[in-house]
Short mmCIF file of C-alpha atoms and ligand atoms in Angstrom, two decimals:
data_model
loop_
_atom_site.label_atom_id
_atom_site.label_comp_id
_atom_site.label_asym_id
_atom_site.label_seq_id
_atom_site.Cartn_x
_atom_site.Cartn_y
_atom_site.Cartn_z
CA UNK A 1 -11.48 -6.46 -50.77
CA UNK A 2 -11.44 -7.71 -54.48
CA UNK A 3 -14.49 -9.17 -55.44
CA UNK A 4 -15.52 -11.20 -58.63
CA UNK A 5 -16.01 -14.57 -60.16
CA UNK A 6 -12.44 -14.65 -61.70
CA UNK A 7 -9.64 -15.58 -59.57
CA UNK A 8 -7.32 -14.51 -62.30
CA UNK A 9 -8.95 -11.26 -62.65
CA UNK A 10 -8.86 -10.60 -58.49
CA UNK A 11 -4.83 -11.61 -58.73
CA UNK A 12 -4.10 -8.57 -61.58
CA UNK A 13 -6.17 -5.93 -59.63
CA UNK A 14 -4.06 -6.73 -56.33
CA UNK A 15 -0.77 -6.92 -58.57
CA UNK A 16 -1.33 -3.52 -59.92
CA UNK A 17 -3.09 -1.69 -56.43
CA UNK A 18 0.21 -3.14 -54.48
CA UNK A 19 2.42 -1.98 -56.79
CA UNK A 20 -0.05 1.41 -56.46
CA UNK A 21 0.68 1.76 -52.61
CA UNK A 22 4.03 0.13 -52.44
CA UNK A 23 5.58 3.37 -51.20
CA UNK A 24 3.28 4.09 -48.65
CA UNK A 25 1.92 0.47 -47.54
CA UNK A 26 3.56 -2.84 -47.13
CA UNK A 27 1.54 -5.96 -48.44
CA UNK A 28 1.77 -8.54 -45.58
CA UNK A 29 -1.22 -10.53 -45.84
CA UNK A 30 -2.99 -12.12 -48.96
CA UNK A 31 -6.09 -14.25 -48.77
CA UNK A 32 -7.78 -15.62 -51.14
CA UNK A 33 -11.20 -16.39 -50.56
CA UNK A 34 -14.33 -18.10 -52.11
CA UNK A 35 -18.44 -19.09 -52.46
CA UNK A 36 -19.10 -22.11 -50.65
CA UNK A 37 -21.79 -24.54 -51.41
CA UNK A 38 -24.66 -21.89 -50.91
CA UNK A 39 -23.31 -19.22 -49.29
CA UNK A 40 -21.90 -21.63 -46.31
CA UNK A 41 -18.95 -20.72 -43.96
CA UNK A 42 -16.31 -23.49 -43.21
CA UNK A 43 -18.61 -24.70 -40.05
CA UNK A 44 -21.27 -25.69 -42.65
CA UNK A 45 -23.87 -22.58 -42.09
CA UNK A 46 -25.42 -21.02 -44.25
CA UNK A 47 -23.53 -16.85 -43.66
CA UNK A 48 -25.35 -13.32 -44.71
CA UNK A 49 -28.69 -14.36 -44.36
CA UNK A 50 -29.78 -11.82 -41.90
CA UNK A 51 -27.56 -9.23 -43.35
CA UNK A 52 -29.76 -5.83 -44.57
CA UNK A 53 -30.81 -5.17 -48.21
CA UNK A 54 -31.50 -2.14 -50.78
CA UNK A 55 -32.17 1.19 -48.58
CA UNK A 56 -31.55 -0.37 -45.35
CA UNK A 57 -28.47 -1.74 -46.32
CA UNK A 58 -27.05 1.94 -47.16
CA UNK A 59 -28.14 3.00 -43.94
CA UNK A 60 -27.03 0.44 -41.69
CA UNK A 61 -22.88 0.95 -43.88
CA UNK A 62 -22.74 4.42 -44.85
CA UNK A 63 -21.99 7.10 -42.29
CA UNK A 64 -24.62 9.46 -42.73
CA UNK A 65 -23.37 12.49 -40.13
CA UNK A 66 -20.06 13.73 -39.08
CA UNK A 67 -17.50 15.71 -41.21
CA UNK A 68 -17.19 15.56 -44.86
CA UNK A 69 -14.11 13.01 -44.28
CA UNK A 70 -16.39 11.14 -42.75
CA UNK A 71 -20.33 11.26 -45.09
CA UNK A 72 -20.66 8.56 -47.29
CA UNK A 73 -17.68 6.49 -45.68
CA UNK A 74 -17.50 3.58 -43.93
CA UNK A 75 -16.01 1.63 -40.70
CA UNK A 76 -14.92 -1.85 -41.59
CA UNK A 77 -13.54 -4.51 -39.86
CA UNK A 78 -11.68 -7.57 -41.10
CA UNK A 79 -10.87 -10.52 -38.87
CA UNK A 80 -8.99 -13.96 -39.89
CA UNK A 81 -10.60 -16.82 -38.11
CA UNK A 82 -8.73 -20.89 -38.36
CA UNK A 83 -11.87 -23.18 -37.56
CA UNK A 84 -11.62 -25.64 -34.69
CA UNK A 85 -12.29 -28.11 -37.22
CA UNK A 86 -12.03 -31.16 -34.96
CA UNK A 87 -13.66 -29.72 -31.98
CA UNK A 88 -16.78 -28.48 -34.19
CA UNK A 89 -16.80 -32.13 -36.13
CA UNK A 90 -17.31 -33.65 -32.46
CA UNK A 91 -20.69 -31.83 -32.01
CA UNK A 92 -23.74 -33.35 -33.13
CA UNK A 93 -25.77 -31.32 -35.74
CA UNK A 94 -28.50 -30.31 -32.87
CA UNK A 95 -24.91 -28.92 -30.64
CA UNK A 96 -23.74 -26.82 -33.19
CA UNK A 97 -27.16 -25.47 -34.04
CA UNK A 98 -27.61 -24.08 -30.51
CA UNK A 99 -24.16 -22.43 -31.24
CA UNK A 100 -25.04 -20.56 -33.88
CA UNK A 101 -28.64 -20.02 -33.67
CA UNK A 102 -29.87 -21.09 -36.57
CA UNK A 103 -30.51 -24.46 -38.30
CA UNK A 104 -28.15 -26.00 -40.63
CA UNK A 105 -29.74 -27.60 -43.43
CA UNK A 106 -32.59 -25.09 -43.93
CA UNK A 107 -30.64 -21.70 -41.97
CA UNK A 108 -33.89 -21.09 -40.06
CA UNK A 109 -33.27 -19.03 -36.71
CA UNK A 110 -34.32 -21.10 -33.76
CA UNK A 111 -37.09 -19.71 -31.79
CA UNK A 112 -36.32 -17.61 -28.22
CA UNK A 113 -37.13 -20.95 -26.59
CA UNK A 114 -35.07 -22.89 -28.02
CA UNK A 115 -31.83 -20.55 -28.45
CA UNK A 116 -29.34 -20.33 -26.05
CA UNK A 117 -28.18 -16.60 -24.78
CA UNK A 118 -24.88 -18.25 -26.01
CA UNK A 119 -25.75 -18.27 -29.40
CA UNK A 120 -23.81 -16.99 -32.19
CA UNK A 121 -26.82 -14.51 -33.36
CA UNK A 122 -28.25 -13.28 -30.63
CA UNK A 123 -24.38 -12.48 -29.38
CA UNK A 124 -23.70 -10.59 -32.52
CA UNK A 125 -27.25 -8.69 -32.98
CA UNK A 126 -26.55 -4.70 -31.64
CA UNK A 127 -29.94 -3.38 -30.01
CA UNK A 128 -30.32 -0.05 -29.14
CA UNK A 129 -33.58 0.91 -27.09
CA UNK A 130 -35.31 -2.62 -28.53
CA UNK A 131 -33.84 -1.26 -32.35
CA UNK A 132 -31.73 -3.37 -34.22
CA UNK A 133 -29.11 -1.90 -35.73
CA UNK A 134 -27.34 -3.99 -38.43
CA UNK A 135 -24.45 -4.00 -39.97
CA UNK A 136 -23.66 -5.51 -43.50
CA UNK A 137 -20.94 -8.87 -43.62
CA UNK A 138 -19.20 -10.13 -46.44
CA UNK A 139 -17.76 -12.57 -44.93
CA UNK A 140 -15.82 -15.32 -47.35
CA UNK A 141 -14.41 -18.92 -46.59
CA UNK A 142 -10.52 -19.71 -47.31
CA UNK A 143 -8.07 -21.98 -46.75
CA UNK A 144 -7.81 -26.04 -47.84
CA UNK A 145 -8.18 -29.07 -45.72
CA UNK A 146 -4.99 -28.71 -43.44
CA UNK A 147 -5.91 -24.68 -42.47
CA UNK A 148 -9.27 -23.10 -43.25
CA UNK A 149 -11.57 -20.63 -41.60
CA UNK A 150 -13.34 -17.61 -42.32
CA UNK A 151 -12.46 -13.95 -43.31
CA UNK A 152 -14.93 -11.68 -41.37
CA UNK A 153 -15.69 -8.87 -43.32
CA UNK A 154 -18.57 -6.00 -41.85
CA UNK A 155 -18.82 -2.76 -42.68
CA UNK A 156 -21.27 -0.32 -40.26
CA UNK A 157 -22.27 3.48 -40.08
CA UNK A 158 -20.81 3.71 -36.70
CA UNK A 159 -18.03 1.97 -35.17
CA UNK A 160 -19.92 1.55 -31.98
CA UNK A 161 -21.61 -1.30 -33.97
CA UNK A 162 -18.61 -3.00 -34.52
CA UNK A 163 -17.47 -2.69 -31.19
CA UNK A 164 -20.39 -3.61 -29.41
CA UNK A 165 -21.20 -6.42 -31.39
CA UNK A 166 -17.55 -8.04 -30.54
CA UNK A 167 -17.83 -7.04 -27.10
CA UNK A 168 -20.86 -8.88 -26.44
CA UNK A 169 -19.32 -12.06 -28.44
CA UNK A 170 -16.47 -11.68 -26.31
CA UNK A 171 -17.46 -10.74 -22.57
CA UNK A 172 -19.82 -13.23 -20.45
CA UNK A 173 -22.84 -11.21 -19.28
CA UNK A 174 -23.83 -11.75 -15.67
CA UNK A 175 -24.80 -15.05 -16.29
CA UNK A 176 -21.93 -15.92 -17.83
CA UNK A 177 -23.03 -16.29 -21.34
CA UNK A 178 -20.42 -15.73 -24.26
CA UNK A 179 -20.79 -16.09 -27.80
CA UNK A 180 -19.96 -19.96 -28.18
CA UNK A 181 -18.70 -20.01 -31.56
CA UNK A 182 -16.00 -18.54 -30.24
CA UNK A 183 -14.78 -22.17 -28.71
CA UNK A 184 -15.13 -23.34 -32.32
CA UNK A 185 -12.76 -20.80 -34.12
CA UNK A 186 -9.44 -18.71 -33.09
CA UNK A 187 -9.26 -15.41 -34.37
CA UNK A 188 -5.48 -14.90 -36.26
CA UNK A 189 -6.25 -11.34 -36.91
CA UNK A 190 -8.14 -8.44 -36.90
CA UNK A 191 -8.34 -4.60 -37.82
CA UNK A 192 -10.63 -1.70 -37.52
CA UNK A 193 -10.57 0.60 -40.92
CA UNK A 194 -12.30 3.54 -42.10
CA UNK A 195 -13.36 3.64 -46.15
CA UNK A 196 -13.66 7.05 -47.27
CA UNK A 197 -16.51 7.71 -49.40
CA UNK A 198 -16.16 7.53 -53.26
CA UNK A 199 -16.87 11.45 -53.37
CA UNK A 200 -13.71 12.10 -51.37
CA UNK A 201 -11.32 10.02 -52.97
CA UNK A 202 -12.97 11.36 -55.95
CA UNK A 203 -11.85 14.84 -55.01
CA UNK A 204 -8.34 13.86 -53.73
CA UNK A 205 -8.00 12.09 -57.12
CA UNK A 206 -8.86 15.22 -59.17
CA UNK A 207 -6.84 17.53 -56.76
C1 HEM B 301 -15.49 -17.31 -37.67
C2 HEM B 301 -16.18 -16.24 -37.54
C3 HEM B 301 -17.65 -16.13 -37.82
C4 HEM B 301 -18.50 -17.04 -38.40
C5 HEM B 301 -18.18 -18.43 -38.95
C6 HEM B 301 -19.83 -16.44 -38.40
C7 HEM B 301 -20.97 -17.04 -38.88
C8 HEM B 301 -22.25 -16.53 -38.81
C9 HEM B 301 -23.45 -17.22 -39.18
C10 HEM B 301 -23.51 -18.65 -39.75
C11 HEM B 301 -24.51 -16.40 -38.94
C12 HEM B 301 -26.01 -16.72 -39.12
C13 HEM B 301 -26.53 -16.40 -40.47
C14 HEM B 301 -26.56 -14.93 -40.79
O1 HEM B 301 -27.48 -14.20 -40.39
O2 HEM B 301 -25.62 -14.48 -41.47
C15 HEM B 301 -23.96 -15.16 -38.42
C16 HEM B 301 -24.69 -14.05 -38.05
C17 HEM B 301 -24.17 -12.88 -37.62
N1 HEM B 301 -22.83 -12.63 -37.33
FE1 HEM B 301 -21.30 -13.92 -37.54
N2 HEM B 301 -19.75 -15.18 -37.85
C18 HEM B 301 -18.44 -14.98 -37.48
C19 HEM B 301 -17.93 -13.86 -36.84
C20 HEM B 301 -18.64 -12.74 -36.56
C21 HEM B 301 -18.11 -11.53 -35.98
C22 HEM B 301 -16.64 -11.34 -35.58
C23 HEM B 301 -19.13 -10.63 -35.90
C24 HEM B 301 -19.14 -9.21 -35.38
C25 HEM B 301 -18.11 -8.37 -35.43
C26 HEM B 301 -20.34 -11.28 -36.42
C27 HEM B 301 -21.56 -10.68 -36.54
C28 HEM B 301 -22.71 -11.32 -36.94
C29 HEM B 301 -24.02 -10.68 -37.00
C30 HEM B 301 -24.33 -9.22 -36.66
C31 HEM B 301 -24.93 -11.66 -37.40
C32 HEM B 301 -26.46 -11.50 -37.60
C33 HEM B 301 -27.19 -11.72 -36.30
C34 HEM B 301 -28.70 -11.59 -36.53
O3 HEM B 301 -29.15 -10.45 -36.69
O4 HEM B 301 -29.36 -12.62 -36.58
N3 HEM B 301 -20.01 -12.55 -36.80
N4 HEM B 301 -22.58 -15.27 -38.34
#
């Protein structure tokens, strides 16, 4: 992921890392994402607010047991989502607040009354023995009026997060509850990764 302000900028540092990796990776997929209004995805909601910050944000991304391959790395998964544009249009403003679980002028959460166990958030949100454990999206918007969607970005300690977090979007629980933004948006593609920590490519560098 190539982040920064200057479009230009982000296009030379991906010439010069695929040219980098050319003999050892093939380049098949380029997207070029940006900021939207305030922080909005595609759907019109505000994205990252819940995501962690300072010291809990390096604990809920960086893995902080395991082997030295492992310390200070990270599991990361990117996903390419097309909105349902159409479909999402048709839903009044109260509809597709119920989907994702927040309001969409203000981005407050709705209360457990009023949220649906179809929601977007409370899908997503990992608990472990009433703990929430987070993980930390960077999610960007791409695309132009005929295609457009979101590129999920998270990165997590574990890769249990990850996993349980889509499985829960994905499977209905015993009441038959999915995560219902998922009728809204079509995932394209997706890909578990590992990021080793700057320390060991650090080493491998030097080496
Ligand atoms: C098209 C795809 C997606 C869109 C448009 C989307 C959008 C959003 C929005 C608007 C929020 C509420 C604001 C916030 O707290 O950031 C949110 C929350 C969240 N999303 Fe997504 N999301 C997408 C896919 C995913 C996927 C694939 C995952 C998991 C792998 C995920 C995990 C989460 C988590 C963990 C939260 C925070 C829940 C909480 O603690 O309240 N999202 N997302």
């Amino acid at each position: 992921m190539i982040k920064s302000e200057r479009k230009d900028l982000n296009f030379q540092v991906a010439k010069h890392m695929a040219g980098a990796l050319k003999h050892i990776a093939d380049l098949s997929e380029d997207i070029q994402g940006y900021k939207y209004l305030d922080n909005r995805d595609m759907i019109d909601f505000v994205d990252g607010t819940e995501n962690p910050v300072s010291d809990e944000r390096a604990e809920a991304v960086l893995v902080s047991e395991g082997s030295d391959t492992e310390v200070g790395g990270s599991y990361l998964v990117v996903q390419r989502y097309v909105d349902r544009q159409e479909d999402w249009d048709a839903l009044a403003t109260e509809q597709q607040e119920r989907v994702v679980g927040r309001t969409k002028m203000d981005d407050i959460e709705l209360s457990d009354e009023e949220k649906p166990a179809s929601a977007h958030n409370a899908k997503s949100k990992v608990e472990i023995d009433g703990e929430e454990i987070k993980m930390f999206r960077q999610n960007r918007p791409y695309g132009n009026a005929i295609e457009h969607g979101t590129m999920f970005v998270g990165f997590a300690a574990s890769v249990s997060t990850i996993e349980t977090s889509l499985s829960q979007m994905i499977h209905a629980d015993e009441n038959g509850d999915y995560d219902h933004l998922l009728n809204f948006v079509e995932a394209q593609t997706g890909c578990n990764y590992f990021v080793p920590s700057q320390r060991f490519l650090d080493a491998r560098f030097e080496g």
